CSV table of C-alpha atoms in Angstrom, one decimal:
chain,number,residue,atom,x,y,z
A,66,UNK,CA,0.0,0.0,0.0
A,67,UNK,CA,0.7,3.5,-1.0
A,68,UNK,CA,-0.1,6.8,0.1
A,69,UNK,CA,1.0,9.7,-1.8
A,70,UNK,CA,0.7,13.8,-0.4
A,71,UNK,CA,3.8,15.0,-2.1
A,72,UNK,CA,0.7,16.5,-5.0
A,73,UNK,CA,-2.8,15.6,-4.6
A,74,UNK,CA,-4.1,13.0,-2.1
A,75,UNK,CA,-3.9,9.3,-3.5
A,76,UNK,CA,-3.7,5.8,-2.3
A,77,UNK,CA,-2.8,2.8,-4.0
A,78,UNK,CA,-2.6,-0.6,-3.2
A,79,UNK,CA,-0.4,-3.0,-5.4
A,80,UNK,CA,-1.1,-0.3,-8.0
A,81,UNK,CA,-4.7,-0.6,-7.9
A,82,UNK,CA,-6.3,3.0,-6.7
A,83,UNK,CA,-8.0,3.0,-3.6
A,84,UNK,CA,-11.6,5.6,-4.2
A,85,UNK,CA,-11.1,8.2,-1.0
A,86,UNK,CA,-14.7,9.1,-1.3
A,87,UNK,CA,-15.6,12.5,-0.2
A,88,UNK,CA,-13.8,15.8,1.3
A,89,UNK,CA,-14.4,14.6,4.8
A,90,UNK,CA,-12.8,11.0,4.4
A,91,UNK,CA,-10.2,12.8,2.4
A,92,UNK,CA,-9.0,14.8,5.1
A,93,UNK,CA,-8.8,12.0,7.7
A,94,UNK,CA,-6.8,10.6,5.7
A,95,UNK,CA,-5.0,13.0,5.3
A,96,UNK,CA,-4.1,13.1,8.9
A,97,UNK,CA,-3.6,9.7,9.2
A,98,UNK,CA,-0.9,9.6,6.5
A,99,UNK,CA,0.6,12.2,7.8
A,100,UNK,CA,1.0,10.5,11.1
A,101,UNK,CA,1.5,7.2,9.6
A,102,UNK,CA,2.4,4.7,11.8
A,103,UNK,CA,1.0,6.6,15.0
A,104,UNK,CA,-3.1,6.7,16.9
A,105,UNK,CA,-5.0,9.9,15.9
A,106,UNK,CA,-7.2,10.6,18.6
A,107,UNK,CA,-11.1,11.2,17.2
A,108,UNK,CA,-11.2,14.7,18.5
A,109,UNK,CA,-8.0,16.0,16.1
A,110,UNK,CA,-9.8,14.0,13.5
A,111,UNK,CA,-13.0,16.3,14.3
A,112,UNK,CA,-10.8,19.5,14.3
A,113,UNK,CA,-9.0,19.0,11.1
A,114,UNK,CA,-12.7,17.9,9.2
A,115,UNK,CA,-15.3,21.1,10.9
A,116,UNK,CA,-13.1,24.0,10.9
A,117,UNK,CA,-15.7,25.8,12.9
A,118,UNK,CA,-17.7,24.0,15.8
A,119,UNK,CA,-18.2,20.8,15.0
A,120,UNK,CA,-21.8,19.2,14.8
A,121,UNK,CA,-23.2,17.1,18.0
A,122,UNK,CA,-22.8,14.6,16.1
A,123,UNK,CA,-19.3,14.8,14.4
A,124,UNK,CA,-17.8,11.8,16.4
A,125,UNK,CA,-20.3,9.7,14.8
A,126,UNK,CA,-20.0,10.4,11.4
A,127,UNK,CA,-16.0,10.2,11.6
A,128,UNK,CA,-16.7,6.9,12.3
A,129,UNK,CA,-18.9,6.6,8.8
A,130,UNK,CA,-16.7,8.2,7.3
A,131,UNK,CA,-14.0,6.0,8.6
A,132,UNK,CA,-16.3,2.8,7.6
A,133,UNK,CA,-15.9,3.7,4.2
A,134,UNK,CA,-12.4,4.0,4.2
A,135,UNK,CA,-12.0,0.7,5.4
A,136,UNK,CA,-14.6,-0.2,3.1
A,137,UNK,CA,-12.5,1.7,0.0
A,138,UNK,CA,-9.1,0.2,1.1
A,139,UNK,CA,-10.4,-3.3,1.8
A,140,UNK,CA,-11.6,-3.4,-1.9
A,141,UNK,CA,-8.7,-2.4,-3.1
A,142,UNK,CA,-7.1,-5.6,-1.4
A,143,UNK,CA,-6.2,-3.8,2.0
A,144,UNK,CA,-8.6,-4.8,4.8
A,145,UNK,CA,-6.4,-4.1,7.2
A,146,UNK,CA,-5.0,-0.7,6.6
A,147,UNK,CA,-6.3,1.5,9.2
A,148,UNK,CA,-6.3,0.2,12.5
A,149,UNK,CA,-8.6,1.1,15.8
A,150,UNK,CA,-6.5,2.0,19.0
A,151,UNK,CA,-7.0,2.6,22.1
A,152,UNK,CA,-5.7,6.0,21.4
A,153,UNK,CA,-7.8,6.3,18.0
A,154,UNK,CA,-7.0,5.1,15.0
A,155,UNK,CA,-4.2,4.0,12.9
A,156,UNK,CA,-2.9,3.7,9.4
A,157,UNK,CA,-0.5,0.7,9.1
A,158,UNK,CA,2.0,1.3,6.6
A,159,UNK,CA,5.7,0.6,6.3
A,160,UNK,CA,7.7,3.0,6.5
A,161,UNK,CA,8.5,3.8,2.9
A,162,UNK,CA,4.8,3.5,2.6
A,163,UNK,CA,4.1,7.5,2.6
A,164,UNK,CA,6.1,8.8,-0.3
A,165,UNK,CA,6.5,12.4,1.5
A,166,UNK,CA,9.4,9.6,4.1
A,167,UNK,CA,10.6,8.7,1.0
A,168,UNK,CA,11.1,12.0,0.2
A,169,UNK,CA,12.7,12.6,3.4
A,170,UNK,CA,14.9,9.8,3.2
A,171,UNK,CA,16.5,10.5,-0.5
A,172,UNK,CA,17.6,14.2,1.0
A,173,UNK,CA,19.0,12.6,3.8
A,174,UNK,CA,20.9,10.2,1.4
A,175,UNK,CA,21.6,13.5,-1.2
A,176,UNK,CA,23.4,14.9,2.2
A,177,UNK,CA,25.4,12.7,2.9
A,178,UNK,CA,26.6,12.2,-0.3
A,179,UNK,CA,27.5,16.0,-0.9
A,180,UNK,CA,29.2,15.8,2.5
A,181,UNK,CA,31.5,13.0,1.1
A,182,UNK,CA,32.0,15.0,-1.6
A,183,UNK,CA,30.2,13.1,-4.2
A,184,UNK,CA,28.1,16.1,-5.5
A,185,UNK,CA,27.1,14.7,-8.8
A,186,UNK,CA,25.6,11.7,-7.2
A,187,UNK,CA,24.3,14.0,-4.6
A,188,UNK,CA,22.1,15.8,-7.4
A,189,UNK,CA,21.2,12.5,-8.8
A,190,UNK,CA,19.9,11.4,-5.8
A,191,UNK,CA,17.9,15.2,-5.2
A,192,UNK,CA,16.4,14.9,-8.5
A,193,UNK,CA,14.7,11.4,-7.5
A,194,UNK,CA,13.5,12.7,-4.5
A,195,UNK,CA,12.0,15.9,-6.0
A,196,UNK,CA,10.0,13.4,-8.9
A,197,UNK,CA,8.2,12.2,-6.4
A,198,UNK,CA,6.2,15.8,-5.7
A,199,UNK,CA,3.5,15.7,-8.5
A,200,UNK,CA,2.3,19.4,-7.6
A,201,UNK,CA,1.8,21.2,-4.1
A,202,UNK,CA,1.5,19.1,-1.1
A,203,UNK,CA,-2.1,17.7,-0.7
A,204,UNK,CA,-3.2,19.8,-3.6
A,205,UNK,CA,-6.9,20.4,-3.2
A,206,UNK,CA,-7.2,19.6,0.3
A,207,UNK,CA,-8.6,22.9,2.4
A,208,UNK,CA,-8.7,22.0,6.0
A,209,UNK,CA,-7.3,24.5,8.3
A,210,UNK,CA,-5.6,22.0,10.6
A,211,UNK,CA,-3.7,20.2,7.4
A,212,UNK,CA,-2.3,23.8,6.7
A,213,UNK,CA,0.9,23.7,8.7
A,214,UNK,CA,1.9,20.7,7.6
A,215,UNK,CA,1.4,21.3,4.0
A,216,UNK,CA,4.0,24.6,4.7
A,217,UNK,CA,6.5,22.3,6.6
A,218,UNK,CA,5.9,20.0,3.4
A,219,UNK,CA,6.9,23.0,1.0
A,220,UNK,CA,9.4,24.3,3.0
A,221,UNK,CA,11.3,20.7,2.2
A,222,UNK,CA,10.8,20.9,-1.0
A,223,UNK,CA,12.0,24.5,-1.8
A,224,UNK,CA,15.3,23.5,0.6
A,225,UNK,CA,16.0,20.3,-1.4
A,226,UNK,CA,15.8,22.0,-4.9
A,227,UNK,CA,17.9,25.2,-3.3
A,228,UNK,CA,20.6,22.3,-2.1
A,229,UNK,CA,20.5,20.3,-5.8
A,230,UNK,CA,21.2,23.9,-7.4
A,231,UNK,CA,23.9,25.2,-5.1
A,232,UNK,CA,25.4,21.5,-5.9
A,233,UNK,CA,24.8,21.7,-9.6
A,234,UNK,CA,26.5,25.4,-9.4
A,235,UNK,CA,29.6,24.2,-8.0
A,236,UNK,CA,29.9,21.3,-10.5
A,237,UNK,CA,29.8,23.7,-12.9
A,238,UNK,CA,26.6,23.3,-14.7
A,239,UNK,CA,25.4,27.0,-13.6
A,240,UNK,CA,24.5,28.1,-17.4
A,241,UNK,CA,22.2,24.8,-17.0
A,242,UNK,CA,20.4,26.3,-13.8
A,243,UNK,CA,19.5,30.2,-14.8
A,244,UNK,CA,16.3,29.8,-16.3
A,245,UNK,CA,15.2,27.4,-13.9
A,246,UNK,CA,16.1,29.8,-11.4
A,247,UNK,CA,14.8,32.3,-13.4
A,248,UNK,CA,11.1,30.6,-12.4
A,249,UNK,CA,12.1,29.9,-9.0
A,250,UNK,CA,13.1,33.5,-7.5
A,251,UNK,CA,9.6,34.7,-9.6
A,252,UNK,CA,7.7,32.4,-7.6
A,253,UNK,CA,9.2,32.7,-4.2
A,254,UNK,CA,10.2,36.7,-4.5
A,255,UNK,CA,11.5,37.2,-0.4
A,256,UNK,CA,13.7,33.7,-0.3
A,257,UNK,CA,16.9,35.8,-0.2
A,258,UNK,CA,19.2,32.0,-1.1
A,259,UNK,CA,17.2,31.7,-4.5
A,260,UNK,CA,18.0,35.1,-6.0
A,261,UNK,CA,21.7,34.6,-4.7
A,262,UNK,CA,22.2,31.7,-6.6
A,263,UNK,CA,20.8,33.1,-9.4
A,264,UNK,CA,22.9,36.0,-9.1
A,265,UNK,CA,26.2,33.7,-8.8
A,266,UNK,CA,24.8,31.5,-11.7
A,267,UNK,CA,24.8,34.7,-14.1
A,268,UNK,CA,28.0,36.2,-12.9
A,269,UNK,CA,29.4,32.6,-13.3
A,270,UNK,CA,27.8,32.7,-17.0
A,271,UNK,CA,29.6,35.8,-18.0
A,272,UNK,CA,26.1,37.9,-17.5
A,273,UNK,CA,27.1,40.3,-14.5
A,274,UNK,CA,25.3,42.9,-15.5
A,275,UNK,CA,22.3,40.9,-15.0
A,276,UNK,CA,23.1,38.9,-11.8
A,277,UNK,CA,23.5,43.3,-10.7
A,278,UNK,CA,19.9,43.8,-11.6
A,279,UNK,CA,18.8,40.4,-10.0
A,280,UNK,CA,20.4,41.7,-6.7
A,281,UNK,CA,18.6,45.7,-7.4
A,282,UNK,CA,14.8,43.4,-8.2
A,283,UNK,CA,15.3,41.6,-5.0
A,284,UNK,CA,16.3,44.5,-2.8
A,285,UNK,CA,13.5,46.3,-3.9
A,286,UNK,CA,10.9,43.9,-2.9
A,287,UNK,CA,12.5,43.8,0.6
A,288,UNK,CA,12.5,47.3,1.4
A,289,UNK,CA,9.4,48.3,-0.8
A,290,UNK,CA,7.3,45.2,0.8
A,291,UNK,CA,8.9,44.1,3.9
A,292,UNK,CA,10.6,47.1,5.0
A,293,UNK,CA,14.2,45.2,5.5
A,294,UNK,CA,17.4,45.2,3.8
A,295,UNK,CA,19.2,42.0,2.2
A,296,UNK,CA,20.6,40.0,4.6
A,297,UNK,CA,24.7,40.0,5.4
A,298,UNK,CA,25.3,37.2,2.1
A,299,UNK,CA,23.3,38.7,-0.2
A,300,UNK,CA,24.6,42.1,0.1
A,301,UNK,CA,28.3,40.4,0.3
A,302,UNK,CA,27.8,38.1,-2.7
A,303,UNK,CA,27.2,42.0,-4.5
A,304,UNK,CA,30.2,43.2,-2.8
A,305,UNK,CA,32.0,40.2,-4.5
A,306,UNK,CA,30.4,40.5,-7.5
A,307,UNK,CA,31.2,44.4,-8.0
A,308,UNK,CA,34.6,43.2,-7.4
A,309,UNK,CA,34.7,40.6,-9.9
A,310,UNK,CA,35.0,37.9,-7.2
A,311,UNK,CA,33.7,34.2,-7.2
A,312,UNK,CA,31.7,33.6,-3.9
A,313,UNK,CA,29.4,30.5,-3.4
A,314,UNK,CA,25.6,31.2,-2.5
């Protein structure tokens, strides 16, 4: 069995899909998957389906809506899958069962690579990882209580593309990375590591000029939107730019 967040919510079992059913059996399992392996009390199940005050009745229709899971999964050849404890209930996978630890695991792997100084395995390994993401994390799903995990999510995926970059930069393929970058720095405007490595990619590419007018775009959205200055690399990686210098980001 499979459950895949890393994009919209899915489930498979030995490749067959398993049919979630509606928003609110959605969203449990949401919760479950993210907590894979350990009991989800009813009342965080309740929180993360009503966003307001729950119904009188919203402990008994988690359990319907939890019926039908079971229902869905043992269908698709998994009877077994979610599991009633004494704390709740629990969604039996293995460990590489959720692809968001799978995720996890390849970065780890990346890491240790680049600290061996394998780099171009290290990226080889990134790239894997970030395949598995098929869009945002839990696309589609709009609970309140599913948002902070869906911004941790994110936040681990913008980190592992910013570590395959800086990796691919110092192999040497920075002409390779600009226009990826190019996207990257349009779509997250404040994340200060993108634009510098977008910066040292074009000064690296024999385009200072525009790695100077990368670091002018993001300076003015910090002061003009967020009232601060660049922080202490960015403004150096300028510095060493002005001076024809060769600075990692």
């Amino acid at each position: 069995m499979l459950v895949h967040i890393l994009g919209p919510l899915r489930a498979t079992v030995d490749g067959v899909p398993v049919c979630l059913g509606g928003r609110r059996a959605q969203t449990i399992l949401a919760v479950l998957a993210l907590e894979a392996g350990r009991a989800v009390g009813p009342d965080r199940l309740v929180d993360a389906v009503w966003d307001g005050p729950p119904p009188a009745s919203a402990r008994a229709q988690i359990r319907i809506c939890m019926s039908a899971l079971r229902r869905a999964f043992a269908e698709a050849g998994a009877p077994d899958a979610i599991e009633t404890h004494t704390l709740g209930y629990r969604l039996r996978l293995a460990p590489n069962a959720v692809d968001a630890a799978v995720f996890d695991a390849r970065v780890e792997r990346a890491r240790s690579l680049a600290r061996e100084g394998r780099r171009a395995e290290a990226v080889m390994v990134l790239r894997t990882a970030l395949a598995l993401w098929t869009g945002p994390a839990l696309a589609g799903q709009t609970s309140a209580a599913l948002q902070p995990a869906v911004r941790r999510l994110e936040e681990h995926r913008v980190r592992a593309t910013e570590e395959r970059v800086r990796l691919e930069i110092e192999l040497g393929r920075h002409e390779d990375v600009i226009g990826e970058l190019m996207a990257l720095t349009a779509e997250h405007p404040f994340r200060e590591r993108l634009h510098g490595q977008l910066m040292l990619a074009l000064q690296r590419s024999c385009r200072t000029a525009e790695a100077l007018a990368a670091y002018r775009r993001i300076r003015r959205s910090l002061v003009e939107e967020l009232g601060i200055e660049p922080g202490p690399e960015l403004s150096g990686l300028e510095r060493a730019i002005l001076l024809g210098g060769r600075r990692s980001a």
